[in-house]
CSV table of N, CA, C and O in Angstrom, one decimal:
chain,number,residue,atom,x,y,z
N,1,MET,N,20.6,-32.7,81.1
N,1,MET,CA,20.9,-31.6,80.1
N,1,MET,C,20.7,-32.2,78.7
N,1,MET,O,20.6,-33.4,78.5
N,2,ARG,N,20.5,-31.2,77.8
N,2,ARG,CA,20.3,-31.6,76.4
N,2,ARG,C,20.7,-30.4,75.6
N,2,ARG,O,20.9,-29.3,76.1
N,3,LEU,N,20.9,-30.7,74.3
N,3,LEU,CA,21.2,-29.6,73.4
N,3,LEU,C,20.1,-28.6,73.2
N,3,LEU,O,18.9,-29.0,73.2
N,4,ARG,N,20.4,-27.4,73.2
N,4,ARG,CA,19.4,-26.3,73.0
N,4,ARG,C,18.8,-26.4,71.6
N,4,ARG,O,19.6,-26.7,70.7
N,5,GLU,N,17.5,-26.3,71.4
N,5,GLU,CA,16.9,-26.4,70.1
N,5,GLU,C,16.6,-25.1,69.5
N,5,GLU,O,16.7,-24.9,68.3
N,6,ASP,N,16.3,-24.1,70.3
N,6,ASP,CA,15.9,-22.8,69.7
N,6,ASP,C,17.1,-22.0,69.2
N,6,ASP,O,18.1,-21.9,70.0
N,7,GLY,N,17.1,-21.6,68.0
N,7,GLY,CA,18.2,-20.8,67.4
N,7,GLY,C,19.4,-21.6,67.2
N,7,GLY,O,20.5,-21.0,67.0
N,8,VAL,N,19.3,-22.9,67.1
N,8,VAL,CA,20.5,-23.8,66.9
N,8,VAL,C,20.2,-24.7,65.7
N,8,VAL,O,19.1,-25.2,65.6
N,9,THR,N,21.2,-24.8,64.9
N,9,THR,CA,21.1,-25.8,63.8
N,9,THR,C,22.4,-26.6,63.7
N,9,THR,O,23.4,-26.1,64.2
N,10,TRP,N,22.3,-27.7,63.2
N,10,TRP,CA,23.5,-28.5,63.0
N,10,TRP,C,23.4,-29.4,61.8
N,10,TRP,O,22.3,-29.7,61.3
N,11,GLN,N,24.6,-29.7,61.2
N,11,GLN,CA,24.7,-30.4,60.0
N,11,GLN,C,25.8,-31.5,60.2
N,11,GLN,O,26.9,-31.1,60.6
N,12,GLU,N,25.6,-32.7,59.8
N,12,GLU,CA,26.6,-33.7,59.8
N,12,GLU,C,27.2,-33.8,58.4
N,12,GLU,O,26.5,-33.9,57.4
N,13,ILE,N,28.5,-33.8,58.4
N,13,ILE,CA,29.3,-33.9,57.1
N,13,ILE,C,30.4,-34.9,57.3
N,13,ILE,O,31.3,-34.7,58.1
N,14,ASP,N,30.3,-36.0,56.5
N,14,ASP,CA,31.4,-37.0,56.6
N,14,ASP,C,31.6,-37.5,58.0
N,14,ASP,O,32.8,-37.6,58.4
N,15,GLY,N,30.6,-37.7,58.8
N,15,GLY,CA,30.8,-38.2,60.1
N,15,GLY,C,31.1,-37.2,61.2
N,15,GLY,O,31.2,-37.5,62.4
N,16,GLU,N,31.3,-36.0,60.8
N,16,GLU,CA,31.6,-34.9,61.7
N,16,GLU,C,30.4,-34.0,61.8
N,16,GLU,O,29.5,-34.0,60.9
N,17,LEU,N,30.3,-33.2,62.9
N,17,LEU,CA,29.1,-32.4,63.1
N,17,LEU,C,29.5,-30.9,63.3
N,17,LEU,O,30.6,-30.6,63.9
N,18,VAL,N,28.8,-30.0,62.7
N,18,VAL,CA,28.9,-28.6,62.9
N,18,VAL,C,27.6,-28.1,63.5
N,18,VAL,O,26.6,-28.3,63.0
N,19,ILE,N,27.8,-27.5,64.7
N,19,ILE,CA,26.6,-27.0,65.5
N,19,ILE,C,26.7,-25.5,65.4
N,19,ILE,O,27.8,-24.9,65.8
N,20,LEU,N,25.7,-24.8,65.0
N,20,LEU,CA,25.7,-23.4,64.8
N,20,LEU,C,24.7,-22.7,65.7
N,20,LEU,O,23.5,-23.1,65.6
N,21,ASP,N,25.1,-21.8,66.5
N,21,ASP,CA,24.1,-20.9,67.3
N,21,ASP,C,23.8,-19.7,66.4
N,21,ASP,O,24.7,-18.8,66.2
N,22,LEU,N,22.6,-19.7,65.9
N,22,LEU,CA,22.2,-18.6,65.0
N,22,LEU,C,22.2,-17.2,65.6
N,22,LEU,O,22.5,-16.2,65.0
N,23,ALA,N,21.9,-17.2,66.9
N,23,ALA,CA,21.7,-15.9,67.6
N,23,ALA,C,23.1,-15.2,67.8
N,23,ALA,O,23.2,-14.0,67.7
N,24,SER,N,24.1,-16.0,68.2
N,24,SER,CA,25.4,-15.4,68.5
N,24,SER,C,26.4,-15.6,67.3
N,24,SER,O,27.5,-15.2,67.4
N,25,SER,N,26.0,-16.4,66.3
N,25,SER,CA,26.9,-16.7,65.2
N,25,SER,C,28.2,-17.4,65.6
N,25,SER,O,29.2,-17.2,65.1
N,26,THR,N,28.0,-18.2,66.6
N,26,THR,CA,29.2,-19.0,67.1
N,26,THR,C,28.9,-20.5,66.7
N,26,THR,O,27.7,-20.9,66.5
N,27,TYR,N,30.0,-21.2,66.5
N,27,TYR,CA,29.8,-22.6,66.1
N,27,TYR,C,30.8,-23.5,66.8
N,27,TYR,O,31.8,-23.1,67.3
N,28,LEU,N,30.5,-24.8,66.8
N,28,LEU,CA,31.3,-25.8,67.3
N,28,LEU,C,31.4,-26.9,66.3
N,28,LEU,O,30.4,-27.4,65.8
N,29,THR,N,32.6,-27.4,66.0
N,29,THR,CA,32.8,-28.5,65.1
N,29,THR,C,33.2,-29.7,65.9
N,29,THR,O,33.9,-29.5,66.9
N,30,THR,N,32.8,-30.9,65.6
N,30,THR,CA,33.1,-32.1,66.3
N,30,THR,C,33.7,-33.1,65.4
N,30,THR,O,33.5,-33.1,64.2
N,31,ASN,N,34.4,-34.1,66.0
N,31,ASN,CA,34.8,-35.3,65.3
N,31,ASN,C,33.7,-36.3,65.4
N,31,ASN,O,32.6,-36.0,65.8
N,32,GLY,N,34.0,-37.5,65.0
N,32,GLY,CA,32.9,-38.6,65.0
N,32,GLY,C,32.4,-38.9,66.4
N,32,GLY,O,31.2,-39.1,66.5
N,33,SER,N,33.2,-38.9,67.4
N,33,SER,CA,32.7,-39.2,68.7
N,33,SER,C,31.9,-38.0,69.3
N,33,SER,O,31.0,-38.2,70.0
N,34,GLY,N,32.3,-36.8,68.9
N,34,GLY,CA,31.5,-35.7,69.3
N,34,GLY,C,30.1,-35.7,68.6
N,34,GLY,O,29.1,-35.3,69.2
N,35,ALA,N,30.1,-36.1,67.4
N,35,ALA,CA,28.8,-36.2,66.7
N,35,ALA,C,27.9,-37.3,67.4
N,35,ALA,O,26.7,-37.0,67.6
N,36,PHE,N,28.5,-38.4,67.7
N,36,PHE,CA,27.8,-39.4,68.5
N,36,PHE,C,27.2,-38.9,69.8
N,36,PHE,O,26.1,-39.1,70.1
N,37,THR,N,28.1,-38.2,70.5
N,37,THR,CA,27.7,-37.6,71.8
N,37,THR,C,26.6,-36.5,71.6
N,37,THR,O,25.6,-36.5,72.4
N,38,ALA,N,26.7,-35.7,70.7
N,38,ALA,CA,25.8,-34.6,70.4
N,38,ALA,C,24.4,-35.2,70.1
N,38,ALA,O,23.4,-34.7,70.6
N,39,LYS,N,24.4,-36.3,69.3
N,39,LYS,CA,23.1,-36.9,69.0
N,39,LYS,C,22.4,-37.5,70.2
N,39,LYS,O,21.2,-37.4,70.4
N,40,LEU,N,23.2,-38.0,71.2
N,40,LEU,CA,22.6,-38.4,72.5
N,40,LEU,C,22.0,-37.3,73.2
N,40,LEU,O,21.0,-37.5,73.9
N,41,LEU,N,22.5,-36.1,73.0
N,41,LEU,CA,22.0,-34.9,73.8
N,41,LEU,C,20.7,-34.3,73.1
N,41,LEU,O,20.3,-33.2,73.5
N,42,GLN,N,20.1,-35.0,72.2
N,42,GLN,CA,18.8,-34.6,71.7
N,42,GLN,C,17.7,-34.9,72.8
N,42,GLN,O,16.6,-34.4,72.7
N,43,GLU,N,18.1,-35.7,73.7
N,43,GLU,CA,17.2,-36.1,74.9
N,43,GLU,C,18.0,-35.7,76.1
N,43,GLU,O,19.3,-35.7,76.1
N,44,ASP,N,17.3,-35.6,77.3
N,44,ASP,CA,18.0,-35.3,78.5
N,44,ASP,C,19.0,-36.4,78.9
N,44,ASP,O,18.6,-37.6,78.9
N,45,ARG,N,20.2,-36.1,79.2
N,45,ARG,CA,21.2,-37.0,79.6
N,45,ARG,C,22.1,-36.4,80.7
N,45,ARG,O,22.2,-35.2,80.8
N,46,THR,N,22.8,-37.2,81.4
N,46,THR,CA,23.8,-36.8,82.4
N,46,THR,C,25.1,-37.0,81.8
N,46,THR,O,25.3,-37.7,80.8
N,47,THR,N,26.1,-36.4,82.4
N,47,THR,CA,27.5,-36.6,81.9
N,47,THR,C,27.8,-38.1,82.1
N,47,THR,O,28.5,-38.7,81.2
N,48,GLY,N,27.4,-38.7,83.1
N,48,GLY,CA,27.6,-40.2,83.3
N,48,GLY,C,27.0,-41.0,82.2
N,48,GLY,O,27.6,-42.0,81.7
N,49,ASP,N,25.8,-40.6,81.7
N,49,ASP,CA,25.1,-41.3,80.6
N,49,ASP,C,26.0,-41.2,79.4
N,49,ASP,O,26.2,-42.2,78.6
N,50,LEU,N,26.5,-40.0,79.1
N,50,LEU,CA,27.4,-39.8,77.9
N,50,LEU,C,28.6,-40.6,78.0
N,50,LEU,O,29.1,-41.2,77.0
N,51,ALA,N,29.3,-40.6,79.2
N,51,ALA,CA,30.5,-41.4,79.4
N,51,ALA,C,30.2,-42.9,79.2
N,51,ALA,O,31.0,-43.5,78.5
N,52,ASP,N,29.2,-43.4,79.7
N,52,ASP,CA,28.8,-44.8,79.6
N,52,ASP,C,28.6,-45.2,78.1
N,52,ASP,O,29.1,-46.2,77.6
N,53,ALA,N,27.9,-44.3,77.4
N,53,ALA,CA,27.7,-44.6,76.0
N,53,ALA,C,29.0,-44.5,75.1
N,53,ALA,O,29.2,-45.3,74.3
N,54,LEU,N,29.9,-43.5,75.5
N,54,LEU,CA,31.1,-43.4,74.8
N,54,LEU,C,32.0,-44.7,75.0
N,54,LEU,O,32.6,-45.2,74.1
N,55,ALA,N,32.1,-45.1,76.3
N,55,ALA,CA,32.9,-46.3,76.6
N,55,ALA,C,32.4,-47.5,75.9
N,55,ALA,O,33.2,-48.3,75.3
N,56,ALA,N,31.1,-47.7,75.8
N,56,ALA,CA,30.5,-48.8,75.1
N,56,ALA,C,30.7,-48.7,73.6
N,56,ALA,O,31.1,-49.7,73.0
N,57,GLU,N,30.4,-47.6,73.0
N,57,GLU,CA,30.5,-47.4,71.6
N,57,GLU,C,31.9,-47.5,71.0
N,57,GLU,O,32.2,-48.1,70.0
N,58,TYR,N,32.9,-47.0,71.8
N,58,TYR,CA,34.3,-46.9,71.3
N,58,TYR,C,35.2,-47.8,72.0
N,58,TYR,O,36.4,-47.8,71.7
N,59,ASP,N,34.7,-48.6,72.9
N,59,ASP,CA,35.5,-49.6,73.7
N,59,ASP,C,36.7,-48.9,74.3
N,59,ASP,O,37.9,-49.3,74.1
N,60,ILE,N,36.5,-47.9,75.1
N,60,ILE,CA,37.5,-47.1,75.8
N,60,ILE,C,37.3,-47.2,77.3
N,60,ILE,O,36.2,-47.5,77.7
N,61,PRO,N,38.4,-47.1,78.0
N,61,PRO,CA,38.2,-47.1,79.5
N,61,PRO,C,37.2,-46.1,80.0
N,61,PRO,O,37.1,-45.0,79.5
N,62,ALA,N,36.6,-46.4,81.1
N,62,ALA,CA,35.6,-45.5,81.7
N,62,ALA,C,36.1,-44.2,82.1
N,62,ALA,O,35.5,-43.1,81.9
N,63,ASP,N,37.4,-44.1,82.6
N,63,ASP,CA,37.9,-42.8,83.0
N,63,ASP,C,38.2,-41.9,81.8
N,63,ASP,O,38.0,-40.7,81.8
N,64,VAL,N,38.6,-42.5,80.7
N,64,VAL,CA,38.9,-41.8,79.5
N,64,VAL,C,37.5,-41.3,78.9
N,64,VAL,O,37.4,-40.1,78.5
N,65,ALA,N,36.5,-42.1,78.9
N,65,ALA,CA,35.2,-41.7,78.4
N,65,ALA,C,34.6,-40.6,79.3
N,65,ALA,O,34.0,-39.6,78.8
N,66,ARG,N,34.8,-40.7,80.6
N,66,ARG,CA,34.3,-39.6,81.5
N,66,ARG,C,35.0,-38.3,81.2
N,66,ARG,O,34.3,-37.3,81.1
N,67,ARG,N,36.3,-38.3,81.1
N,67,ARG,CA,37.1,-37.1,80.8
N,67,ARG,C,36.6,-36.5,79.4
N,67,ARG,O,36.4,-35.3,79.3
N,68,ASP,N,36.5,-37.3,78.4
N,68,ASP,CA,36.0,-36.8,77.1
N,68,ASP,C,34.6,-36.3,77.2
N,68,ASP,O,34.3,-35.2,76.6
N,69,ALA,N,33.7,-36.9,77.9
N,69,ALA,CA,32.3,-36.4,78.0
N,69,ALA,C,32.3,-35.1,78.7
N,69,ALA,O,31.6,-34.2,78.3
N,70,GLU,N,33.1,-35.0,79.8
N,70,GLU,CA,33.1,-33.7,80.6
N,70,GLU,C,33.7,-32.6,79.7
N,70,GLU,O,33.2,-31.5,79.7
N,71,ALA,N,34.7,-32.9,78.9
N,71,ALA,CA,35.3,-31.8,78.0
N,71,ALA,C,34.3,-31.4,77.0
N,71,ALA,O,34.2,-30.2,76.7
N,72,PHE,N,33.5,-32.3,76.4
N,72,PHE,CA,32.6,-32.0,75.4
N,72,PHE,C,31.4,-31.2,76.0
N,72,PHE,O,31.0,-30.2,75.4
N,73,VAL,N,30.9,-31.6,77.1
N,73,VAL,CA,29.9,-30.8,77.8
N,73,VAL,C,30.4,-29.4,78.2
N,73,VAL,O,29.6,-28.5,78.0
N,74,ASP,N,31.6,-29.3,78.6
N,74,ASP,CA,32.1,-28.0,78.9
N,74,ASP,C,32.2,-27.1,77.7
N,74,ASP,O,31.9,-25.9,77.7
N,75,ALA,N,32.6,-27.7,76.5
N,75,ALA,CA,32.6,-26.9,75.3
N,75,ALA,C,31.2,-26.4,74.9
N,75,ALA,O,31.0,-25.3,74.4
N,76,LEU,N,30.2,-27.3,75.0
N,76,LEU,CA,28.8,-26.9,74.7
N,76,LEU,C,28.3,-25.9,75.7
N,76,LEU,O,27.7,-24.9,75.2
N,77,ARG,N,28.6,-26.0,76.9
N,77,ARG,CA,28.2,-25.1,77.9
N,77,ARG,C,28.8,-23.7,77.7
N,77,ARG,O,28.2,-22.7,77.8
N,78,ASP,N,30.1,-23.7,77.4
N,78,ASP,CA,30.8,-22.4,77.1
N,78,ASP,C,30.2,-21.7,76.0
N,78,ASP,O,30.3,-20.4,75.9
N,79,ARG,N,29.6,-22.4,75.0
N,79,ARG,CA,29.0,-21.7,73.9
N,79,ARG,C,27.5,-21.5,74.0
N,79,ARG,O,26.8,-21.1,73.1
N,80,GLY,N,27.0,-21.8,75.2
N,80,GLY,CA,25.6,-21.6,75.4
N,80,GLY,C,24.7,-22.6,74.7
N,80,GLY,O,23.5,-22.2,74.4
N,81,LEU,N,25.2,-23.8,74.4
N,81,LEU,CA,24.4,-24.7,73.5
N,81,LEU,C,23.6,-25.7,74.3
N,81,LEU,O,23.0,-26.6,73.7
N,82,LEU,N,23.7,-25.7,75.6
N,82,LEU,CA,23.0,-26.7,76.5
N,82,LEU,C,21.8,-26.1,77.2
N,82,LEU,O,21.8,-24.9,77.6
N,83,VAL,N,20.8,-26.9,77.4
N,83,VAL,CA,19.7,-26.6,78.3
N,83,VAL,C,19.9,-27.5,79.5
N,83,VAL,O,20.0,-28.7,79.4
N,84,GLU,N,20.1,-26.9,80.7
N,84,GLU,CA,20.3,-27.6,81.9
N,84,GLU,C,19.2,-27.3,82.9
N,84,GLU,O,18.9,-26.2,83.1
N,85,GLU,N,18.7,-28.4,83.5
N,85,GLU,CA,17.6,-28.2,84.4
N,85,GLU,C,17.9,-28.7,85.8
N,85,GLU,O,18.8,-29.4,86.0
C-alpha cells in the first residue's frame, strides 16, 4: 500500500503533517510519528514495514508500533487516502 497521489496534497508544518484530499475536501492531521509514517508511504509498504520502522525510529516495543501503524493505516483507509494492490 502507499499514499494516493492523485488529488491529494500534503504540507508539513513544525514536524506535523496535514494531508488534504482535494476531491472530497477531507483532511487528516498527524503528529510527528504520523508524518514519519506518511513519508514512508510514498513507496509501497506493508503494515509490518511501517511497524518495524516506527519501532526502530522511536525505540518503542514492537507490539506498540504495530498497533500504532494499524491505527494510522485505518485512518488513511477510512479517508480514501491509500492505494492498495
